Amino acid sequence: MKISLELDEGKPSELILRVPRVDEEVLTLQRQLLQLLGKAPEIALSEGEREIFVPVSDLLFFETMDGNVYAHTATACYKCQRRLYELESLLPSTFVRASKAALVNIMEIRTMSRSLTGVGEITFRNSDKRMSVSRMYYQGVRDRVEEVRLKHGKG
Amino acid sequence: MEKGKRVVSSSIAWGIVLIIGAVLLILNALDVLPFSQYGLGPWKLCLGALLVGISIQILLGRKPALLFLPLAGLFLVFEEAISNAVGKGGENLIPTWVVIVAAVLLWLGTEMVIPKRLSTAHGIFHNGGISLYLDAEKDLQDAHVHDIAGSASVYMTNQDLYPGNGRLTVEDIAGKVTIYLPAQWRLFVHCSDVAGRVHVPKQPEGEYEKSLQVEVRDVAGSVDFVLENQNPEQEAE
């Protein structure tokens, strides 16, 4: 990737990423730049009667239970008003399906393991939380983790 | 299901079973109901009562597939008496290994056939890994968590809105329960554990704004409390 700097005193600062296509590398770079500029993408979550805005990069996974969607950070969990299928389309592609009822942030995965029955378990960086990965989705998550992490490193 | 109702009904069930077991033992010893002549000694009566209690717990937990195991145990315990009753003179009716293997196969097969589901919001967890979300603002005044041979993770939402001085009861039989709580809450844990494992992390001395009373009753299972540290600097100290 070529990086160049243009000095133009008359115009406000603008950062343009000129790319032939939007791929994982571009999205990762965009996210990192937004974080640097203090403009990390955030999502609205519920805490009681109020809404709080949590950086998407802080989220470990989303899970559906009893008709509600819950979002997990390393140390807390919140209700999310959106459905899982909506989140799947809104969130970066670093969030993938781990089961019919869960999305996981593959950038925050620390370990993946699989039991004899084929059900998987994921642990996360900087958190004691764990989540299950269903048999059907395990290989897909693993492949995605390898693809993104191997190619681009952790964000 | 009302909160607390499941705990009351399971406690009553166990109480009744234990009382009946004791009464049968006494009646047997007094020769009022001489079970011994049917090959039922005191230990078999006690074991039988225990297995009946477990069966009732399983039924209360709405996990019918698991019932095959204590039923197999009951058959093995009372096989001699059954054999006498059917005129087989105390002979072994079915090889022990057949009973055990059949029970296990029936259990696993029924599990695969019956779809898994959660009984109640604060109730029983089935195997396969289930999450339970308790609202710290509303539910922790008197919350109950039950697990029978399952694997459950319990999380708290609205942690910042927790008023404090709540109460959580955890009952686990042969299962695995992990409860995630903020490290800022002072836990007062009263634990009753039989052949299981309960792990409560040590909390540093000091003042805590909020506290939570926890009662744990565990039989042959595992209950872990995980304190989520929201202040990495505090943990480093």
Coordinates of C-alpha atoms in Angstrom, one line a residue:
Chain A
M1 CA 0.0 0.0 0.0
K2 CA 1.4 3.3 -1.0
I3 CA 1.1 6.1 1.6
S4 CA 1.5 9.7 0.5
L5 CA 1.0 13.0 2.3
E6 CA -0.3 16.1 0.5
L7 CA 0.1 19.5 2.1
D8 CA -2.8 21.8 1.3
E9 CA -3.1 24.7 3.7
G10 CA -6.4 26.0 2.4
K11 CA -8.5 22.9 3.1
P12 CA -9.5 21.0 6.2
S13 CA -7.8 17.7 7.0
E14 CA -9.3 14.8 5.2
L15 CA -8.1 11.2 5.2
I16 CA -9.0 9.3 2.0
L17 CA -8.4 5.6 1.5
R18 CA -8.3 4.9 -2.2
V19 CA -8.8 1.2 -2.7
P20 CA -9.6 -1.1 -5.6
R21 CA -12.0 -3.1 -3.4
V22 CA -13.2 -3.2 0.2
D23 CA -11.7 -6.2 1.8
E24 CA -10.7 -7.2 5.3
E25 CA -7.5 -5.4 5.3
V26 CA -9.2 -2.2 4.3
L27 CA -11.9 -2.6 7.0
T28 CA -9.2 -3.3 9.7
L29 CA -7.3 -0.2 8.6
Q30 CA -10.4 1.9 8.7
R31 CA -11.3 0.7 12.1
Q32 CA -7.8 1.4 13.5
L33 CA -7.8 4.8 12.0
L34 CA -11.2 5.6 13.5
Q35 CA -10.0 4.5 16.8
L36 CA -6.9 6.6 16.6
L37 CA -9.1 9.6 15.7
G38 CA -11.4 8.8 18.6
K39 CA -14.2 7.9 16.3
A40 CA -14.4 4.1 16.8
P41 CA -17.7 2.7 15.6
E42 CA -20.1 2.3 18.5
I43 CA -23.3 0.5 19.0
A44 CA -26.2 1.5 21.2
L45 CA -27.0 -0.9 24.0
S46 CA -29.5 -0.8 26.9
E47 CA -28.8 -0.4 30.5
G48 CA -32.0 -0.1 32.4
E49 CA -33.9 2.9 30.9
R50 CA -30.9 4.5 29.3
E51 CA -28.9 3.8 26.2
I52 CA -25.1 3.6 26.3
F53 CA -22.8 3.6 23.4
V54 CA -20.1 0.9 23.4
P55 CA -17.3 0.7 20.9
V56 CA -17.8 -2.2 18.7
S57 CA -14.2 -3.3 19.1
D58 CA -14.9 -3.8 22.8
L59 CA -17.6 -6.4 22.2
L60 CA -16.8 -10.1 22.5
F61 CA -20.0 -11.7 21.4
F62 CA -23.7 -11.3 21.0
E63 CA -26.1 -14.0 22.2
T64 CA -29.8 -14.5 21.9
M65 CA -31.7 -15.9 24.9
D66 CA -35.4 -15.9 25.7
G67 CA -36.1 -13.7 22.8
N68 CA -33.6 -11.0 23.9
V69 CA -30.2 -10.2 22.4
Y70 CA -27.4 -9.6 24.8
A71 CA -24.0 -8.0 24.0
H72 CA -20.9 -9.0 26.0
T73 CA -17.8 -6.9 26.7
A74 CA -14.9 -8.3 28.7
T75 CA -16.5 -7.3 32.0
A76 CA -20.2 -6.6 31.4
C77 CA -23.2 -7.5 29.4
Y78 CA -26.0 -5.4 28.0
K79 CA -29.3 -5.8 26.2
C80 CA -29.3 -5.0 22.6
Q81 CA -32.5 -3.9 20.8
R82 CA -31.5 -5.2 17.4
R83 CA -32.0 -8.7 16.2
L84 CA -29.1 -10.9 15.5
Y85 CA -29.7 -10.9 11.7
E86 CA -29.7 -7.1 11.8
L87 CA -26.4 -7.0 13.7
E88 CA -24.9 -9.5 11.3
S89 CA -25.5 -7.0 8.5
L90 CA -24.5 -3.9 10.4
L91 CA -21.4 -5.1 12.2
P92 CA -18.0 -5.4 10.6
S93 CA -17.2 -8.7 9.0
T94 CA -15.1 -9.6 12.0
F95 CA -18.3 -10.6 13.7
V96 CA -19.3 -14.0 12.5
R97 CA -22.0 -16.6 13.4
A98 CA -20.9 -19.0 16.1
S99 CA -24.3 -20.7 16.3
K100 CA -27.9 -20.0 15.4
A101 CA -28.1 -17.7 18.4
A102 CA -24.7 -16.1 18.6
L103 CA -22.3 -13.8 16.9
V104 CA -18.6 -13.7 17.9
N105 CA -15.9 -11.1 17.4
I106 CA -13.1 -13.1 16.0
M107 CA -10.6 -10.4 16.7
E108 CA -11.1 -11.0 20.5
I109 CA -10.8 -14.8 20.4
R110 CA -8.0 -16.2 22.4
T111 CA -8.5 -19.9 22.1
M112 CA -10.8 -22.4 20.3
S113 CA -11.3 -26.0 21.4
R114 CA -13.6 -28.7 20.4
S115 CA -15.1 -31.5 22.5
L116 CA -15.6 -35.1 21.5
T117 CA -19.2 -34.3 20.6
G118 CA -18.1 -31.7 18.2
V119 CA -19.3 -28.7 20.2
G120 CA -16.7 -26.0 20.4
E121 CA -15.7 -23.5 23.1
I122 CA -14.1 -20.1 22.7
T123 CA -12.2 -18.1 25.2
F124 CA -11.4 -14.5 24.9
R125 CA -8.6 -12.1 25.4
N126 CA -8.7 -10.2 28.7
S127 CA -11.8 -11.9 29.9
D128 CA -12.8 -15.1 31.7
K129 CA -15.9 -15.4 29.6
R130 CA -16.4 -18.4 27.4
M131 CA -18.9 -19.2 24.7
S132 CA -20.0 -22.3 22.9
V133 CA -19.7 -22.8 19.2
S134 CA -22.1 -25.2 17.6
R135 CA -20.8 -28.1 15.5
M136 CA -22.2 -26.6 12.3
Y137 CA -20.4 -23.3 12.7
Y138 CA -17.1 -24.3 14.3
Q139 CA -15.1 -24.9 11.2
G140 CA -16.4 -21.8 9.6
V141 CA -15.4 -19.7 12.6
R142 CA -12.0 -21.3 12.8
D143 CA -11.3 -20.8 9.1
R144 CA -12.3 -17.2 9.4
V145 CA -10.1 -16.6 12.4
E146 CA -7.2 -18.1 10.6
E147 CA -7.9 -16.1 7.4
V148 CA -8.2 -12.8 9.1
R149 CA -5.5 -13.2 11.8
L150 CA -2.9 -14.9 9.6
K151 CA -3.3 -12.4 6.9
H152 CA -3.7 -9.2 8.9
G153 CA -2.7 -9.9 12.5
K154 CA -4.7 -8.8 15.4
G155 CA -6.2 -5.3 14.8
Chain B
M1 CA -43.0 -19.9 37.6
E2 CA -42.8 -17.8 40.7
K3 CA -39.4 -17.1 42.1
G4 CA -38.6 -19.4 44.9
K5 CA -41.3 -21.8 44.1
R6 CA -39.0 -24.4 42.5
V7 CA -36.7 -24.3 45.6
V8 CA -39.6 -24.9 48.0
S9 CA -41.0 -27.8 46.0
S10 CA -37.6 -29.5 45.7
S11 CA -36.8 -29.0 49.4
I12 CA -40.2 -30.5 50.3
A13 CA -39.6 -33.4 48.0
W14 CA -36.3 -34.2 49.5
G15 CA -37.6 -33.8 52.9
I16 CA -40.5 -36.2 52.3
V17 CA -38.2 -38.8 50.7
L18 CA -35.8 -38.7 53.6
I19 CA -38.6 -38.9 56.2
I20 CA -40.1 -41.9 54.4
G21 CA -36.7 -43.5 54.2
A22 CA -36.2 -43.1 57.9
V23 CA -39.7 -44.5 58.7
L24 CA -39.1 -47.5 56.5
L25 CA -35.8 -48.2 58.3
I26 CA -37.5 -48.0 61.7
L27 CA -40.4 -50.2 60.6
N28 CA -37.9 -52.7 59.2
A29 CA -35.9 -52.7 62.4
L30 CA -39.0 -53.2 64.5
D31 CA -40.2 -56.1 62.3
V32 CA -43.4 -54.2 61.5
L33 CA -42.5 -54.2 57.8
P34 CA -39.7 -56.8 57.6
F35 CA -38.1 -55.9 54.4
S36 CA -35.2 -58.1 55.2
Q37 CA -37.0 -61.2 54.3
Y38 CA -37.3 -59.8 50.8
G39 CA -33.6 -59.2 50.6
L40 CA -33.9 -55.5 51.5
G41 CA -31.4 -54.6 54.2
P42 CA -31.2 -51.1 55.8
W43 CA -28.5 -50.0 53.3
K44 CA -30.6 -50.9 50.3
L45 CA -33.6 -49.0 51.8
C46 CA -31.4 -46.0 52.3
L47 CA -30.0 -46.2 48.8
G48 CA -33.4 -46.8 47.4
A49 CA -34.7 -43.7 49.2
L50 CA -31.8 -41.6 47.8
L51 CA -32.4 -42.8 44.3
V52 CA -36.1 -42.0 44.6
G53 CA -35.2 -38.6 45.8
I54 CA -32.9 -38.1 42.8
S55 CA -35.6 -39.3 40.5
I56 CA -38.1 -36.8 41.9
Q57 CA -35.5 -34.0 41.5
I58 CA -35.0 -35.0 37.9
L59 CA -38.8 -35.0 37.3
L60 CA -39.1 -31.6 38.9
G61 CA -36.2 -30.5 36.7
R62 CA -38.2 -31.7 33.7
K63 CA -35.3 -33.7 32.4
P64 CA -37.0 -37.0 31.7
A65 CA -34.1 -38.5 29.7
L66 CA -32.0 -38.6 32.8
L67 CA -34.5 -40.6 34.7
F68 CA -33.3 -43.8 33.2
L69 CA -30.2 -43.7 35.3
P70 CA -31.7 -43.6 38.8
L71 CA -34.4 -46.1 37.6
A72 CA -31.6 -48.5 36.6
G73 CA -30.1 -47.9 40.0
L74 CA -33.4 -48.7 41.7
F75 CA -33.8 -51.9 39.6
L76 CA -30.3 -53.0 40.6
V77 CA -30.9 -52.2 44.3
F78 CA -34.2 -54.0 44.4
E79 CA -33.5 -56.8 41.9
E80 CA -33.2 -59.4 44.5
A81 CA -36.6 -58.4 46.0
I82 CA -38.2 -58.3 42.6
S83 CA -36.7 -61.7 41.7
N84 CA -38.2 -63.1 44.9
A85 CA -41.5 -61.5 44.2
V86 CA -41.8 -63.1 40.8
G87 CA -40.8 -66.4 42.1
K88 CA -37.2 -66.5 40.7
G89 CA -35.8 -67.2 44.1
G90 CA -33.5 -64.2 44.2
E91 CA -31.8 -65.0 41.0
N92 CA -30.2 -62.2 38.9
L93 CA -32.9 -61.3 36.4
I94 CA -30.8 -59.2 34.1
P95 CA -27.0 -58.9 34.0
T96 CA -25.8 -55.8 35.8
W97 CA -23.8 -54.5 32.8
V98 CA -26.9 -54.9 30.6
V99 CA -29.0 -52.7 32.9
I100 CA -26.3 -50.0 33.1
V101 CA -25.5 -50.0 29.4
A102 CA -29.2 -50.0 28.5
A103 CA -29.9 -47.1 30.9
V104 CA -27.0 -45.0 29.4
L105 CA -28.2 -45.8 25.8
L106 CA -31.8 -44.9 26.7
W107 CA -30.6 -41.7 28.4
L108 CA -28.4 -40.6 25.4
G109 CA -31.0 -41.7 22.8
T110 CA -33.8 -39.8 24.6
E111 CA -31.7 -36.7 24.9
M112 CA -31.1 -36.7 21.1
V113 CA -34.8 -37.2 20.4
I114 CA -36.2 -34.7 22.8
P115 CA -35.5 -31.1 21.8
K116 CA -33.6 -29.2 24.4
R117 CA -35.4 -26.2 26.0
L118 CA -35.1 -24.0 29.0
S119 CA -37.9 -24.6 31.5
T120 CA -38.2 -21.2 33.0
A121 CA -36.3 -17.9 33.0
H122 CA -34.8 -18.5 36.4
G123 CA -35.2 -22.3 36.4
I124 CA -33.6 -25.4 35.1
F125 CA -30.8 -25.6 32.6
H126 CA -30.4 -28.5 30.3
N127 CA -27.2 -29.8 29.0
G128 CA -25.5 -28.3 26.0
G129 CA -24.4 -25.0 27.5
I130 CA -27.1 -22.5 28.4
S131 CA -26.8 -18.8 29.4
L132 CA -29.0 -17.2 32.0
Y133 CA -29.3 -13.4 32.3
L134 CA -30.4 -11.9 35.5
D135 CA -31.3 -8.2 35.7
A136 CA -29.2 -6.9 38.6
E137 CA -31.7 -4.1 39.1
K138 CA -34.8 -6.2 39.5
D139 CA -34.0 -9.9 39.9
L140 CA -31.3 -10.0 42.6
Q141 CA -33.7 -9.2 45.4
D142 CA -34.2 -13.0 45.7
A143 CA -33.0 -14.9 42.6
H144 CA -32.7 -18.6 42.2
V145 CA -30.6 -20.6 39.8
H146 CA -31.1 -24.3 39.4
D147 CA -29.1 -26.8 37.3
I148 CA -29.4 -30.5 37.0
A149 CA -26.7 -32.2 35.0
G150 CA -26.4 -29.2 32.7
S151 CA -23.8 -26.6 31.9
A152 CA -24.8 -23.0 32.6
S153 CA -23.3 -19.5 32.5
V154 CA -25.0 -16.8 34.6
Y155 CA -24.6 -13.2 33.7
M156 CA -25.8 -9.9 35.3
T157 CA -27.2 -7.2 33.2
N158 CA -27.7 -3.6 34.4
Q159 CA -24.9 -4.1 36.9
D160 CA -24.5 -0.3 37.6
L161 CA -28.2 -0.2 38.6
Y162 CA -27.9 -2.9 41.2
P163 CA -29.3 -1.5 44.4
G164 CA -27.2 -3.8 46.6
N165 CA -28.0 -6.2 49.4
G166 CA -29.4 -8.8 47.1
R167 CA -29.7 -12.5 47.5
L168 CA -28.8 -15.3 45.0
T169 CA -29.4 -19.0 45.6
V170 CA -27.6 -21.5 43.4
E171 CA -28.6 -25.2 43.4
D172 CA -26.7 -27.6 41.3
I173 CA -26.9 -31.4 40.9
A174 CA -24.2 -33.0 38.9
G175 CA -23.9 -30.0 36.7
K176 CA -21.5 -27.1 36.0
V177 CA -22.5 -23.5 36.8
T178 CA -20.4 -20.5 36.2
I179 CA -21.6 -17.2 37.6
Y180 CA -20.1 -13.9 36.4
L181 CA -20.2 -11.0 38.9
P182 CA -18.6 -7.6 39.1
A183 CA -15.5 -7.6 41.3
Q184 CA -16.9 -4.4 42.9
W185 CA -19.6 -6.4 44.7
R186 CA -18.7 -7.9 48.0
L187 CA -19.8 -11.5 48.1
F188 CA -21.0 -13.3 51.2
V189 CA -21.1 -16.9 50.3
H190 CA -22.7 -19.7 52.3
C191 CA -21.9 -23.0 50.7
S192 CA -23.2 -26.6 51.1
D193 CA -21.3 -29.0 48.9
V194 CA -21.5 -32.8 48.7
A195 CA -19.0 -34.5 46.5
G196 CA -18.7 -31.5 44.3
R197 CA -16.6 -28.3 43.9
V198 CA -17.4 -24.7 44.7
H199 CA -14.9 -22.1 43.8
V200 CA -15.2 -18.6 45.2
P201 CA -12.3 -16.2 44.5
K202 CA -10.8 -14.4 47.4
Q203 CA -11.7 -10.7 47.5
P204 CA -9.4 -8.1 48.9
E205 CA -10.3 -6.6 52.2
G206 CA -11.7 -3.1 52.1
E207 CA -15.0 -1.2 51.6
Y208 CA -17.4 -2.3 49.0
E209 CA -20.4 -0.2 48.0
K210 CA -22.6 -3.1 47.3
S211 CA -22.9 -6.7 48.5
L212 CA -24.6 -9.9 47.5
Q213 CA -25.5 -12.8 49.7
V214 CA -25.1 -16.1 48.0
E215 CA -26.2 -19.5 49.0
V216 CA -24.8 -22.4 47.1
R217 CA -26.1 -26.0 47.4
D218 CA -24.1 -28.3 45.3
V219 CA -24.2 -32.1 44.9
A220 CA -21.6 -33.8 42.7
G221 CA -21.3 -30.7 40.5
S222 CA -19.2 -27.7 40.0
V223 CA -20.1 -24.1 40.8
D224 CA -17.6 -21.3 39.9
F225 CA -17.8 -17.6 40.7
V226 CA -15.9 -15.4 38.3
L227 CA -15.3 -11.8 39.4
E228 CA -15.0 -9.6 36.4
N229 CA -12.5 -6.9 37.2
Q230 CA -13.6 -3.6 35.8
N231 CA -10.5 -1.8 37.1
P232 CA -7.3 -3.4 35.8
E233 CA -5.2 -1.1 38.1
Q234 CA -7.0 -2.5 41.1
E235 CA -6.2 -6.0 40.1
A236 CA -2.6 -5.2 39.6
E237 CA -2.4 -4.0 43.2

